[in-house]
mmCIF file with all atom_site columns, C-alpha atoms in Angstrom:
data_model
loop_
_atom_site.group_PDB
_atom_site.id
_atom_site.type_symbol
_atom_site.label_atom_id
_atom_site.label_alt_id
_atom_site.label_comp_id
_atom_site.label_asym_id
_atom_site.label_entity_id
_atom_site.label_seq_id
_atom_site.pdbx_PDB_ins_code
_atom_site.Cartn_x
_atom_site.Cartn_y
_atom_site.Cartn_z
_atom_site.occupancy
_atom_site.B_iso_or_equiv
_atom_site.pdbx_formal_charge
_atom_site.auth_seq_id
_atom_site.auth_comp_id
_atom_site.auth_asym_id
_atom_site.auth_atom_id
_atom_site.pdbx_PDB_model_num
ATOM 1   C CA . UNK A 1 1   ? 0.000   0.000  0.000   1.00 0.00 ? 933  UNK A CA 1
ATOM 2   C CA . UNK A 1 2   ? 1.452   3.333  -1.021  1.00 0.00 ? 934  UNK A CA 1
ATOM 3   C CA . UNK A 1 3   ? 2.245   6.158  1.352   1.00 0.00 ? 935  UNK A CA 1
ATOM 4   C CA . UNK A 1 4   ? 0.584   9.531  1.050   1.00 0.00 ? 936  UNK A CA 1
ATOM 5   C CA . UNK A 1 5   ? 3.211   12.223 1.343   1.00 0.00 ? 937  UNK A CA 1
ATOM 6   C CA . UNK A 1 6   ? 2.737   15.966 1.657   1.00 0.00 ? 938  UNK A CA 1
ATOM 7   C CA . UNK A 1 7   ? 5.678   18.062 0.453   1.00 0.00 ? 939  UNK A CA 1
ATOM 8   C CA . UNK A 1 8   ? 6.296   21.518 1.889   1.00 0.00 ? 940  UNK A CA 1
ATOM 9   C CA . UNK A 1 9   ? 8.807   23.680 0.012   1.00 0.00 ? 941  UNK A CA 1
ATOM 10  C CA . UNK A 1 10  ? 9.608   27.166 -1.246  1.00 0.00 ? 942  UNK A CA 1
ATOM 11  C CA . UNK A 1 11  ? 8.504   26.935 -4.856  1.00 0.00 ? 943  UNK A CA 1
ATOM 12  C CA . UNK A 1 12  ? 10.576  29.770 -6.310  1.00 0.00 ? 944  UNK A CA 1
ATOM 13  C CA . UNK A 1 13  ? 13.801  29.291 -4.332  1.00 0.00 ? 945  UNK A CA 1
ATOM 14  C CA . UNK A 1 14  ? 16.693  29.354 -6.811  1.00 0.00 ? 946  UNK A CA 1
ATOM 15  C CA . UNK A 1 15  ? 19.461  29.019 -4.212  1.00 0.00 ? 947  UNK A CA 1
ATOM 16  C CA . UNK A 1 16  ? 19.723  25.312 -4.993  1.00 0.00 ? 948  UNK A CA 1
ATOM 17  C CA . UNK A 1 17  ? 22.173  23.158 -6.911  1.00 0.00 ? 949  UNK A CA 1
ATOM 18  C CA . UNK A 1 18  ? 21.626  23.030 -10.672 1.00 0.00 ? 950  UNK A CA 1
ATOM 19  C CA . UNK A 1 19  ? 19.748  19.934 -11.871 1.00 0.00 ? 951  UNK A CA 1
ATOM 20  C CA . UNK A 1 20  ? 20.302  20.701 -15.561 1.00 0.00 ? 952  UNK A CA 1
ATOM 21  C CA . UNK A 1 21  ? 16.596  21.206 -16.167 1.00 0.00 ? 953  UNK A CA 1
ATOM 22  C CA . UNK A 1 22  ? 15.164  21.745 -19.652 1.00 0.00 ? 954  UNK A CA 1
ATOM 23  C CA . UNK A 1 23  ? 11.600  22.851 -20.309 1.00 0.00 ? 955  UNK A CA 1
ATOM 24  C CA . UNK A 1 24  ? 9.507   23.340 -23.447 1.00 0.00 ? 956  UNK A CA 1
ATOM 25  C CA . UNK A 1 25  ? 9.298   26.960 -24.578 1.00 0.00 ? 957  UNK A CA 1
ATOM 26  C CA . UNK A 1 26  ? 8.117   28.801 -27.674 1.00 0.00 ? 958  UNK A CA 1
ATOM 27  C CA . UNK A 1 27  ? 11.660  28.384 -29.060 1.00 0.00 ? 959  UNK A CA 1
ATOM 28  C CA . UNK A 1 28  ? 11.886  24.679 -28.218 1.00 0.00 ? 960  UNK A CA 1
ATOM 29  C CA . UNK A 1 29  ? 13.516  23.026 -25.218 1.00 0.00 ? 961  UNK A CA 1
ATOM 30  C CA . UNK A 1 30  ? 15.509  25.547 -23.200 1.00 0.00 ? 962  UNK A CA 1
ATOM 31  C CA . UNK A 1 31  ? 17.639  25.140 -20.106 1.00 0.00 ? 963  UNK A CA 1
ATOM 32  C CA . UNK A 1 32  ? 15.978  26.890 -17.162 1.00 0.00 ? 964  UNK A CA 1
ATOM 33  C CA . UNK A 1 33  ? 17.186  27.949 -13.768 1.00 0.00 ? 965  UNK A CA 1
ATOM 34  C CA . UNK A 1 34  ? 16.718  25.188 -11.228 1.00 0.00 ? 966  UNK A CA 1
ATOM 35  C CA . UNK A 1 35  ? 14.246  25.942 -8.445  1.00 0.00 ? 967  UNK A CA 1
ATOM 36  C CA . UNK A 1 36  ? 13.159  24.039 -5.363  1.00 0.00 ? 968  UNK A CA 1
ATOM 37  C CA . UNK A 1 37  ? 10.059  22.923 -7.287  1.00 0.00 ? 969  UNK A CA 1
ATOM 38  C CA . UNK A 1 38  ? 12.287  20.937 -9.666  1.00 0.00 ? 970  UNK A CA 1
ATOM 39  C CA . UNK A 1 39  ? 13.487  18.876 -6.698  1.00 0.00 ? 971  UNK A CA 1
ATOM 40  C CA . UNK A 1 40  ? 9.868   17.901 -6.067  1.00 0.00 ? 972  UNK A CA 1
ATOM 41  C CA . UNK A 1 41  ? 9.827   16.409 -9.577  1.00 0.00 ? 973  UNK A CA 1
ATOM 42  C CA . UNK A 1 42  ? 13.034  14.523 -8.749  1.00 0.00 ? 974  UNK A CA 1
ATOM 43  C CA . UNK A 1 43  ? 11.489  13.371 -5.487  1.00 0.00 ? 975  UNK A CA 1
ATOM 44  C CA . UNK A 1 44  ? 8.498   11.921 -7.322  1.00 0.00 ? 976  UNK A CA 1
ATOM 45  C CA . UNK A 1 45  ? 10.878  9.898  -9.463  1.00 0.00 ? 977  UNK A CA 1
ATOM 46  C CA . UNK A 1 46  ? 12.717  8.556  -6.405  1.00 0.00 ? 978  UNK A CA 1
ATOM 47  C CA . UNK A 1 47  ? 9.633   7.439  -4.521  1.00 0.00 ? 979  UNK A CA 1
ATOM 48  C CA . UNK A 1 48  ? 7.713   4.260  -5.235  1.00 0.00 ? 980  UNK A CA 1
ATOM 49  C CA . UNK A 1 49  ? 5.133   4.399  -8.013  1.00 0.00 ? 981  UNK A CA 1
ATOM 50  C CA . UNK A 1 50  ? 2.566   3.599  -5.313  1.00 0.00 ? 982  UNK A CA 1
ATOM 51  C CA . UNK A 1 51  ? 3.450   6.652  -3.224  1.00 0.00 ? 983  UNK A CA 1
ATOM 52  C CA . UNK A 1 52  ? 1.211   9.668  -3.667  1.00 0.00 ? 984  UNK A CA 1
ATOM 53  C CA . UNK A 1 53  ? 2.586   13.198 -3.364  1.00 0.00 ? 985  UNK A CA 1
ATOM 54  C CA . UNK A 1 54  ? 0.511   16.188 -2.332  1.00 0.00 ? 986  UNK A CA 1
ATOM 55  C CA . UNK A 1 55  ? 2.333   19.427 -3.041  1.00 0.00 ? 987  UNK A CA 1
ATOM 56  C CA . UNK A 1 56  ? 2.285   22.477 -0.824  1.00 0.00 ? 988  UNK A CA 1
ATOM 57  C CA . UNK A 1 57  ? 1.532   25.956 -2.069  1.00 0.00 ? 989  UNK A CA 1
ATOM 58  C CA . UNK A 1 58  ? 3.399   26.930 -5.237  1.00 0.00 ? 990  UNK A CA 1
ATOM 59  C CA . UNK A 1 59  ? 3.616   30.684 -4.989  1.00 0.00 ? 991  UNK A CA 1
ATOM 60  C CA . UNK A 1 60  ? 5.128   33.344 -2.783  1.00 0.00 ? 992  UNK A CA 1
ATOM 61  C CA . UNK A 1 61  ? 1.808   34.825 -1.722  1.00 0.00 ? 993  UNK A CA 1
ATOM 62  C CA . UNK A 1 62  ? 1.885   36.471 1.701   1.00 0.00 ? 994  UNK A CA 1
ATOM 63  C CA . UNK A 1 63  ? -0.725  35.225 4.141   1.00 0.00 ? 995  UNK A CA 1
ATOM 64  C CA . UNK A 1 64  ? -0.896  38.526 6.010   1.00 0.00 ? 996  UNK A CA 1
ATOM 65  C CA . UNK A 1 65  ? -4.370  39.348 4.666   1.00 0.00 ? 997  UNK A CA 1
ATOM 66  C CA . UNK A 1 66  ? -5.911  35.897 5.100   1.00 0.00 ? 998  UNK A CA 1
ATOM 67  C CA . UNK A 1 67  ? -7.753  34.531 8.109   1.00 0.00 ? 999  UNK A CA 1
ATOM 68  C CA . UNK A 1 68  ? -6.581  31.487 10.028  1.00 0.00 ? 1000 UNK A CA 1
ATOM 69  C CA . UNK A 1 69  ? -9.729  29.683 8.892   1.00 0.00 ? 1001 UNK A CA 1
ATOM 70  C CA . UNK A 1 70  ? -8.955  30.324 5.212   1.00 0.00 ? 1002 UNK A CA 1
ATOM 71  C CA . UNK A 1 71  ? -5.466  28.920 5.669   1.00 0.00 ? 1003 UNK A CA 1
ATOM 72  C CA . UNK A 1 72  ? -6.822  25.953 7.605   1.00 0.00 ? 1004 UNK A CA 1
ATOM 73  C CA . UNK A 1 73  ? -9.432  25.098 4.979   1.00 0.00 ? 1005 UNK A CA 1
ATOM 74  C CA . UNK A 1 74  ? -6.770  25.318 2.272   1.00 0.00 ? 1006 UNK A CA 1
ATOM 75  C CA . UNK A 1 75  ? -4.448  22.907 4.042   1.00 0.00 ? 1007 UNK A CA 1
ATOM 76  C CA . UNK A 1 76  ? -6.713  20.451 5.841   1.00 0.00 ? 1008 UNK A CA 1
ATOM 77  C CA . UNK A 1 77  ? -7.844  18.513 2.771   1.00 0.00 ? 1009 UNK A CA 1
ATOM 78  C CA . UNK A 1 78  ? -4.300  18.229 1.426   1.00 0.00 ? 1010 UNK A CA 1
ATOM 79  C CA . UNK A 1 79  ? -2.742  17.093 4.685   1.00 0.00 ? 1011 UNK A CA 1
ATOM 80  C CA . UNK A 1 80  ? -5.576  15.081 6.288   1.00 0.00 ? 1012 UNK A CA 1
ATOM 81  C CA . UNK A 1 81  ? -4.983  11.825 4.406   1.00 0.00 ? 1013 UNK A CA 1
ATOM 82  C CA . UNK A 1 82  ? -1.181  12.023 4.387   1.00 0.00 ? 1014 UNK A CA 1
ATOM 83  C CA . UNK A 1 83  ? 1.007   10.179 6.898   1.00 0.00 ? 1015 UNK A CA 1
ATOM 84  C CA . UNK A 1 84  ? 4.365   11.827 6.152   1.00 0.00 ? 1016 UNK A CA 1
ATOM 85  C CA . UNK A 1 85  ? 5.302   15.438 5.494   1.00 0.00 ? 1017 UNK A CA 1
ATOM 86  C CA . UNK A 1 86  ? 8.577   16.116 3.736   1.00 0.00 ? 1018 UNK A CA 1
ATOM 87  C CA . UNK A 1 87  ? 9.979   19.599 4.230   1.00 0.00 ? 1019 UNK A CA 1
ATOM 88  C CA . UNK A 1 88  ? 12.514  20.576 1.592   1.00 0.00 ? 1020 UNK A CA 1
ATOM 89  C CA . UNK A 1 89  ? 15.009  22.720 3.484   1.00 0.00 ? 1021 UNK A CA 1
ATOM 90  C CA . UNK A 1 90  ? 16.633  25.130 1.053   1.00 0.00 ? 1022 UNK A CA 1
ATOM 91  C CA . UNK A 1 91  ? 18.875  28.139 1.437   1.00 0.00 ? 1023 UNK A CA 1
ATOM 92  C CA . UNK A 1 92  ? 16.207  30.623 0.343   1.00 0.00 ? 1024 UNK A CA 1
ATOM 93  C CA . UNK A 1 93  ? 13.198  28.947 1.928   1.00 0.00 ? 1025 UNK A CA 1
ATOM 94  C CA . UNK A 1 94  ? 12.404  31.946 4.149   1.00 0.00 ? 1026 UNK A CA 1
ATOM 95  C CA . UNK A 1 95  ? 11.331  35.452 3.203   1.00 0.00 ? 1027 UNK A CA 1
ATOM 96  C CA . UNK A 1 96  ? 13.329  37.276 5.845   1.00 0.00 ? 1028 UNK A CA 1
ATOM 97  C CA . UNK A 1 97  ? 11.273  40.441 5.414   1.00 0.00 ? 1029 UNK A CA 1
ATOM 98  C CA . UNK A 1 98  ? 7.995   38.621 6.132   1.00 0.00 ? 1030 UNK A CA 1
ATOM 99  C CA . UNK A 1 99  ? 6.775   37.391 9.498   1.00 0.00 ? 1031 UNK A CA 1
ATOM 100 C CA . UNK A 1 100 ? 6.868   33.600 9.700   1.00 0.00 ? 1032 UNK A CA 1
ATOM 101 C CA . UNK A 1 101 ? 3.130   33.512 10.354  1.00 0.00 ? 1033 UNK A CA 1
ATOM 102 C CA . UNK A 1 102 ? 2.636   35.104 6.911   1.00 0.00 ? 1034 UNK A CA 1
ATOM 103 C CA . UNK A 1 103 ? 4.497   32.319 5.063   1.00 0.00 ? 1035 UNK A CA 1
ATOM 104 C CA . UNK A 1 104 ? 3.138   28.955 3.928   1.00 0.00 ? 1036 UNK A CA 1
ATOM 105 C CA . UNK A 1 105 ? 5.793   26.522 5.190   1.00 0.00 ? 1037 UNK A CA 1
ATOM 106 C CA . UNK A 1 106 ? 5.255   27.132 8.943   1.00 0.00 ? 1038 UNK A CA 1
ATOM 107 C CA . UNK A 1 107 ? 1.498   26.660 8.493   1.00 0.00 ? 1039 UNK A CA 1
ATOM 108 C CA . UNK A 1 108 ? 2.035   23.457 6.514   1.00 0.00 ? 1040 UNK A CA 1
ATOM 109 C CA . UNK A 1 109 ? 4.244   22.072 9.281   1.00 0.00 ? 1041 UNK A CA 1
ATOM 110 C CA . UNK A 1 110 ? 1.778   23.159 11.957  1.00 0.00 ? 1042 UNK A CA 1
ATOM 111 C CA . UNK A 1 111 ? -1.152  21.416 10.268  1.00 0.00 ? 1043 UNK A CA 1
ATOM 112 C CA . UNK A 1 112 ? 0.969   18.335 9.631   1.00 0.00 ? 1044 UNK A CA 1
ATOM 113 C CA . UNK A 1 113 ? 1.522   18.029 13.382  1.00 0.00 ? 1045 UNK A CA 1
ATOM 114 C CA . UNK A 1 114 ? -2.092  18.565 14.407  1.00 0.00 ? 1046 UNK A CA 1
ATOM 115 C CA . UNK A 1 115 ? -4.759  15.880 14.659  1.00 0.00 ? 1047 UNK A CA 1
ATOM 116 C CA . UNK A 1 116 ? -8.189  16.243 13.043  1.00 0.00 ? 1048 UNK A CA 1
ATOM 117 C CA . UNK A 1 117 ? -11.460 14.407 13.470  1.00 0.00 ? 1049 UNK A CA 1
ATOM 118 C CA . UNK A 1 118 ? -13.644 13.994 10.408  1.00 0.00 ? 1050 UNK A CA 1
ATOM 119 C CA . UNK A 1 119 ? -16.653 11.674 10.031  1.00 0.00 ? 1051 UNK A CA 1
ATOM 120 C CA . UNK A 1 120 ? -15.739 9.988  13.287  1.00 0.00 ? 1052 UNK A CA 1
ATOM 121 C CA . UNK A 1 121 ? -12.150 9.325  12.203  1.00 0.00 ? 1053 UNK A CA 1
ATOM 122 C CA . UNK A 1 122 ? -9.198  11.113 13.814  1.00 0.00 ? 1054 UNK A CA 1
ATOM 123 C CA . UNK A 1 123 ? -6.037  11.501 11.763  1.00 0.00 ? 1055 UNK A CA 1
ATOM 124 C CA . UNK A 1 124 ? -2.685  11.124 13.474  1.00 0.00 ? 1056 UNK A CA 1
ATOM 125 C CA . UNK A 1 125 ? 0.062   13.702 13.441  1.00 0.00 ? 1057 UNK A CA 1
ATOM 126 C CA . UNK A 1 126 ? 2.306   13.219 10.424  1.00 0.00 ? 1058 UNK A CA 1
ATOM 127 C CA . UNK A 1 127 ? 5.822   11.970 10.651  1.00 0.00 ? 1059 UNK A CA 1
ATOM 128 C CA . UNK A 1 128 ? 7.991   14.834 9.362   1.00 0.00 ? 1060 UNK A CA 1
ATOM 129 C CA . UNK A 1 129 ? 11.276  14.541 7.511   1.00 0.00 ? 1061 UNK A CA 1
ATOM 130 C CA . UNK A 1 130 ? 13.495  17.507 6.666   1.00 0.00 ? 1062 UNK A CA 1
ATOM 131 C CA . UNK A 1 131 ? 15.376  16.839 3.413   1.00 0.00 ? 1063 UNK A CA 1
ATOM 132 C CA . UNK A 1 132 ? 18.177  19.359 3.053   1.00 0.00 ? 1064 UNK A CA 1
ATOM 133 C CA . UNK A 1 133 ? 18.845  20.525 -0.505  1.00 0.00 ? 1065 UNK A CA 1
ATOM 134 C CA . UNK A 1 134 ? 22.356  21.515 -1.635  1.00 0.00 ? 1066 UNK A CA 1
ATOM 135 C CA . UNK A 1 135 ? 22.746  25.230 -2.323  1.00 0.00 ? 1067 UNK A CA 1
ATOM 136 C CA . UNK A 1 136 ? 23.810  26.805 -5.598  1.00 0.00 ? 1068 UNK A CA 1
ATOM 137 C CA . UNK A 1 137 ? 27.433  25.824 -4.829  1.00 0.00 ? 1069 UNK A CA 1
ATOM 138 C CA . UNK A 1 138 ? 26.526  22.221 -4.060  1.00 0.00 ? 1070 UNK A CA 1
ATOM 139 C CA . UNK A 1 139 ? 27.088  22.793 -0.342  1.00 0.00 ? 1071 UNK A CA 1
ATOM 140 C CA . UNK A 1 140 ? 24.984  21.961 2.716   1.00 0.00 ? 1072 UNK A CA 1
ATOM 141 C CA . UNK A 1 141 ? 26.962  24.155 5.062   1.00 0.00 ? 1073 UNK A CA 1
ATOM 142 C CA . UNK A 1 142 ? 24.308  26.847 5.286   1.00 0.00 ? 1074 UNK A CA 1
ATOM 143 C CA . UNK A 1 143 ? 22.598  24.356 7.634   1.00 0.00 ? 1075 UNK A CA 1
ATOM 144 C CA . UNK A 1 144 ? 24.744  21.241 8.168   1.00 0.00 ? 1076 UNK A CA 1
ATOM 145 C CA . UNK A 1 145 ? 28.486  21.222 8.873   1.00 0.00 ? 1077 UNK A CA 1
ATOM 146 C CA . UNK A 1 146 ? 30.875  18.501 9.984   1.00 0.00 ? 1078 UNK A CA 1
ATOM 147 C CA . UNK A 1 147 ? 32.518  19.103 13.361  1.00 0.00 ? 1079 UNK A CA 1
ATOM 148 C CA . UNK A 1 148 ? 35.833  17.267 13.050  1.00 0.00 ? 1080 UNK A CA 1
ATOM 149 C CA . UNK A 1 149 ? 36.806  17.867 16.686  1.00 0.00 ? 1081 UNK A CA 1
ATOM 150 C CA . UNK A 1 150 ? 33.687  16.146 18.036  1.00 0.00 ? 1082 UNK A CA 1
ATOM 151 C CA . UNK A 1 151 ? 33.213  13.889 14.979  1.00 0.00 ? 1083 UNK A CA 1
ATOM 152 C CA . UNK A 1 152 ? 29.592  14.927 14.668  1.00 0.00 ? 1084 UNK A CA 1
ATOM 153 C CA . UNK A 1 153 ? 27.267  17.102 12.583  1.00 0.00 ? 1085 UNK A CA 1
ATOM 154 C CA . UNK A 1 154 ? 26.486  20.665 13.647  1.00 0.00 ? 1086 UNK A CA 1
ATOM 155 C CA . UNK A 1 155 ? 23.014  22.010 12.849  1.00 0.00 ? 1087 UNK A CA 1
ATOM 156 C CA . UNK A 1 156 ? 22.454  25.682 12.116  1.00 0.00 ? 1088 UNK A CA 1
ATOM 157 C CA . UNK A 1 157 ? 18.931  25.536 13.551  1.00 0.00 ? 1089 UNK A CA 1
ATOM 158 C CA . UNK A 1 158 ? 18.583  29.351 13.946  1.00 0.00 ? 1090 UNK A CA 1
ATOM 159 C CA . UNK A 1 159 ? 18.406  29.404 10.135  1.00 0.00 ? 1091 UNK A CA 1
ATOM 160 C CA . UNK A 1 160 ? 15.129  27.456 10.202  1.00 0.00 ? 1092 UNK A CA 1
ATOM 161 C CA . UNK A 1 161 ? 11.541  28.506 10.781  1.00 0.00 ? 1093 UNK A CA 1
ATOM 162 C CA . UNK A 1 162 ? 10.734  28.529 14.493  1.00 0.00 ? 1094 UNK A CA 1
ATOM 163 C CA . UNK A 1 163 ? 8.314   25.591 14.318  1.00 0.00 ? 1095 UNK A CA 1
ATOM 164 C CA . UNK A 1 164 ? 10.983  23.468 12.627  1.00 0.00 ? 1096 UNK A CA 1
ATOM 165 C CA . UNK A 1 165 ? 13.711  24.213 15.140  1.00 0.00 ? 1097 UNK A CA 1
ATOM 166 C CA . UNK A 1 166 ? 11.317  23.786 18.084  1.00 0.00 ? 1098 UNK A CA 1
ATOM 167 C CA . UNK A 1 167 ? 10.752  20.201 16.966  1.00 0.00 ? 1099 UNK A CA 1
ATOM 168 C CA . UNK A 1 168 ? 14.450  19.376 16.742  1.00 0.00 ? 1100 UNK A CA 1
ATOM 169 C CA . UNK A 1 169 ? 16.638  18.426 19.710  1.00 0.00 ? 1101 UNK A CA 1
ATOM 170 C CA . UNK A 1 170 ? 13.351  18.027 21.565  1.00 0.00 ? 1102 UNK A CA 1
ATOM 171 C CA . UNK A 1 171 ? 13.503  14.487 22.963  1.00 0.00 ? 1103 UNK A CA 1
ATOM 172 C CA . UNK A 1 172 ? 12.411  14.468 26.592  1.00 0.00 ? 1104 UNK A CA 1
ATOM 173 C CA . UNK A 1 173 ? 15.281  12.211 27.643  1.00 0.00 ? 1105 UNK A CA 1
ATOM 174 C CA . UNK A 1 174 ? 18.208  12.738 25.283  1.00 0.00 ? 1106 UNK A CA 1
ATOM 175 C CA . UNK A 1 175 ? 21.465  10.815 25.197  1.00 0.00 ? 1107 UNK A CA 1
ATOM 176 C CA . UNK A 1 176 ? 24.382  13.257 25.204  1.00 0.00 ? 1108 UNK A CA 1
ATOM 177 C CA . UNK A 1 177 ? 28.115  13.452 25.760  1.00 0.00 ? 1109 UNK A CA 1
ATOM 178 C CA . UNK A 1 178 ? 30.466  16.370 26.292  1.00 0.00 ? 1110 UNK A CA 1
ATOM 179 C CA . UNK A 1 179 ? 33.024  16.949 23.553  1.00 0.00 ? 1111 UNK A CA 1
ATOM 180 C CA . UNK A 1 180 ? 36.564  18.071 24.376  1.00 0.00 ? 1112 UNK A CA 1
ATOM 181 C CA . UNK A 1 181 ? 35.757  21.608 23.172  1.00 0.00 ? 1113 UNK A CA 1
ATOM 182 C CA . UNK A 1 182 ? 32.768  21.892 25.500  1.00 0.00 ? 1114 UNK A CA 1
ATOM 183 C CA . UNK A 1 183 ? 30.132  21.146 22.858  1.00 0.00 ? 1115 UNK A CA 1
ATOM 184 C CA . UNK A 1 184 ? 27.224  18.893 23.843  1.00 0.00 ? 1116 UNK A CA 1
ATOM 185 C CA . UNK A 1 185 ? 26.879  16.045 21.339  1.00 0.00 ? 1117 UNK A CA 1
ATOM 186 C CA . UNK A 1 186 ? 23.512  14.302 20.962  1.00 0.00 ? 1118 UNK A CA 1
ATOM 187 C CA . UNK A 1 187 ? 23.068  10.624 20.133  1.00 0.00 ? 1119 UNK A CA 1
ATOM 188 C CA . UNK A 1 188 ? 20.224  8.541  18.781  1.00 0.00 ? 1120 UNK A CA 1
ATOM 189 C CA . UNK A 1 189 ? 16.882  9.934  17.637  1.00 0.00 ? 1121 UNK A CA 1
ATOM 190 C CA . UNK A 1 190 ? 17.206  13.261 19.426  1.00 0.00 ? 1122 UNK A CA 1
ATOM 191 C CA . UNK A 1 191 ? 14.778  15.152 17.136  1.00 0.00 ? 1123 UNK A CA 1
ATOM 192 C CA . UNK A 1 192 ? 11.151  14.502 16.230  1.00 0.00 ? 1124 UNK A CA 1
ATOM 193 C CA . UNK A 1 193 ? 11.927  16.042 12.827  1.00 0.00 ? 1125 UNK A CA 1
ATOM 194 C CA . UNK A 1 194 ? 14.961  14.278 11.418  1.00 0.00 ? 1126 UNK A CA 1
ATOM 195 C CA . UNK A 1 195 ? 17.249  16.084 8.957   1.00 0.00 ? 1127 UNK A CA 1
ATOM 196 C CA . UNK A 1 196 ? 18.925  14.283 6.053   1.00 0.00 ? 1128 UNK A CA 1
ATOM 197 C CA . UNK A 1 197 ? 20.975  15.510 3.121   1.00 0.00 ? 1129 UNK A CA 1
ATOM 198 C CA . UNK A 1 198 ? 19.376  15.163 -0.302  1.00 0.00 ? 1130 UNK A CA 1
ATOM 199 C CA . UNK A 1 199 ? 22.216  12.946 -1.542  1.00 0.00 ? 1131 UNK A CA 1
ATOM 200 C CA . UNK A 1 200 ? 21.790  10.577 1.415   1.00 0.00 ? 1132 UNK A CA 1
ATOM 201 C CA . UNK A 1 201 ? 18.019  10.430 1.076   1.00 0.00 ? 1133 UNK A CA 1
ATOM 202 C CA . UNK A 1 202 ? 18.333  9.415  -2.582  1.00 0.00 ? 1134 UNK A CA 1
ATOM 203 C CA . UNK A 1 203 ? 20.374  6.353  -1.592  1.00 0.00 ? 1135 UNK A CA 1
ATOM 204 C CA . UNK A 1 204 ? 17.930  5.032  1.035   1.00 0.00 ? 1136 UNK A CA 1
ATOM 205 C CA . UNK A 1 205 ? 14.568  6.807  0.705   1.00 0.00 ? 1137 UNK A CA 1
ATOM 206 C CA . UNK A 1 206 ? 12.534  4.057  2.361   1.00 0.00 ? 1138 UNK A CA 1
ATOM 207 C CA . UNK A 1 207 ? 14.819  4.004  5.387   1.00 0.00 ? 1139 UNK A CA 1
ATOM 208 C CA . UNK A 1 208 ? 14.258  7.703  6.047   1.00 0.00 ? 1140 UNK A CA 1
ATOM 209 C CA . UNK A 1 209 ? 10.520  7.608  5.324   1.00 0.00 ? 1141 UNK A CA 1
ATOM 210 C CA . UNK A 1 210 ? 10.114  4.642  7.664   1.00 0.00 ? 1142 UNK A CA 1
ATOM 211 C CA . UNK A 1 211 ? 12.157  6.502  10.283  1.00 0.00 ? 1143 UNK A CA 1
ATOM 212 C CA . UNK A 1 212 ? 9.720   9.433  10.078  1.00 0.00 ? 1144 UNK A CA 1
ATOM 213 C CA . UNK A 1 213 ? 6.846   7.030  10.791  1.00 0.00 ? 1145 UNK A CA 1
ATOM 214 C CA . UNK A 1 214 ? 8.795   5.386  13.610  1.00 0.00 ? 1146 UNK A CA 1
ATOM 215 C CA . UNK A 1 215 ? 9.372   8.767  15.251  1.00 0.00 ? 1147 UNK A CA 1
ATOM 216 C CA . UNK A 1 216 ? 5.695   9.627  14.840  1.00 0.00 ? 1148 UNK A CA 1
ATOM 217 C CA . UNK A 1 217 ? 4.720   6.378  16.536  1.00 0.00 ? 1149 UNK A CA 1
ATOM 218 C CA . UNK A 1 218 ? 7.007   7.342  19.442  1.00 0.00 ? 1150 UNK A CA 1
ATOM 219 C CA . UNK A 1 219 ? 5.953   10.989 19.569  1.00 0.00 ? 1151 UNK A CA 1
ATOM 220 C CA . UNK A 1 220 ? 5.202   10.772 23.313  1.00 0.00 ? 1152 UNK A CA 1
ATOM 221 C CA . UNK A 1 221 ? 8.980   10.742 23.821  1.00 0.00 ? 1153 UNK A CA 1
ATOM 222 C CA . UNK A 1 222 ? 9.208   14.277 22.393  1.00 0.00 ? 1154 UNK A CA 1
ATOM 223 C CA . UNK A 1 223 ? 8.090   17.754 23.356  1.00 0.00 ? 1155 UNK A CA 1
ATOM 224 C CA . UNK A 1 224 ? 6.069   18.572 20.234  1.00 0.00 ? 1156 UNK A CA 1
ATOM 225 C CA . UNK A 1 225 ? 5.336   22.153 19.211  1.00 0.00 ? 1157 UNK A CA 1
ATOM 226 C CA . UNK A 1 226 ? 2.298   22.394 16.929  1.00 0.00 ? 1158 UNK A CA 1
ATOM 227 C CA . UNK A 1 227 ? 1.677   26.135 16.788  1.00 0.00 ? 1159 UNK A CA 1
ATOM 228 C CA . UNK A 1 228 ? 3.410   29.020 15.055  1.00 0.00 ? 1160 UNK A CA 1
ATOM 229 C CA . UNK A 1 229 ? 4.906   31.619 17.362  1.00 0.00 ? 1161 UNK A CA 1
#
């Protein structure tokens, strides 16, 4: 049975690695600038033919003039039947001049974490996986860097939307050790929302999707934030 997957992403973000995309134009096939939306097409090709993808909003429209109920009605039907939400983390995913509450991605994450009852059936919170896209230089260091001293990965969580970072490093009882430079290193499944590089996800997609479901099934072990601040 196929999984139903909701994908949250910044449609027009061009700060991503080139995928050598060609599209039909009036003058024939032309190479176009790669955007985050092109990675959604790649994602569809990676997933099983039985998996069903529901895409998030595809424009940069501010939500400042819309009511919470309008946003909710827009998202509920798309997210209700899905079990996993994939968030494509990209370098330009945030409009820094807009409040987070006026951008789609935080709302999509919020509604992925909430539970709804419809016709006597209550949907579970989604498992959420953050797939990190390489930037225009092919680097992940805007968010993920290797700490050679501690032999671990450092996460630039302040870069993320608040609701994303609130659901990372949020296990109630985390396993940690102290590195020689004073850094606290976390072990195991320390985040409800797991982060994985695009190149690693492509190698083992089912492993990471199953991990998102496993974390969802153990959500009581985490301090979950479901609202936008």
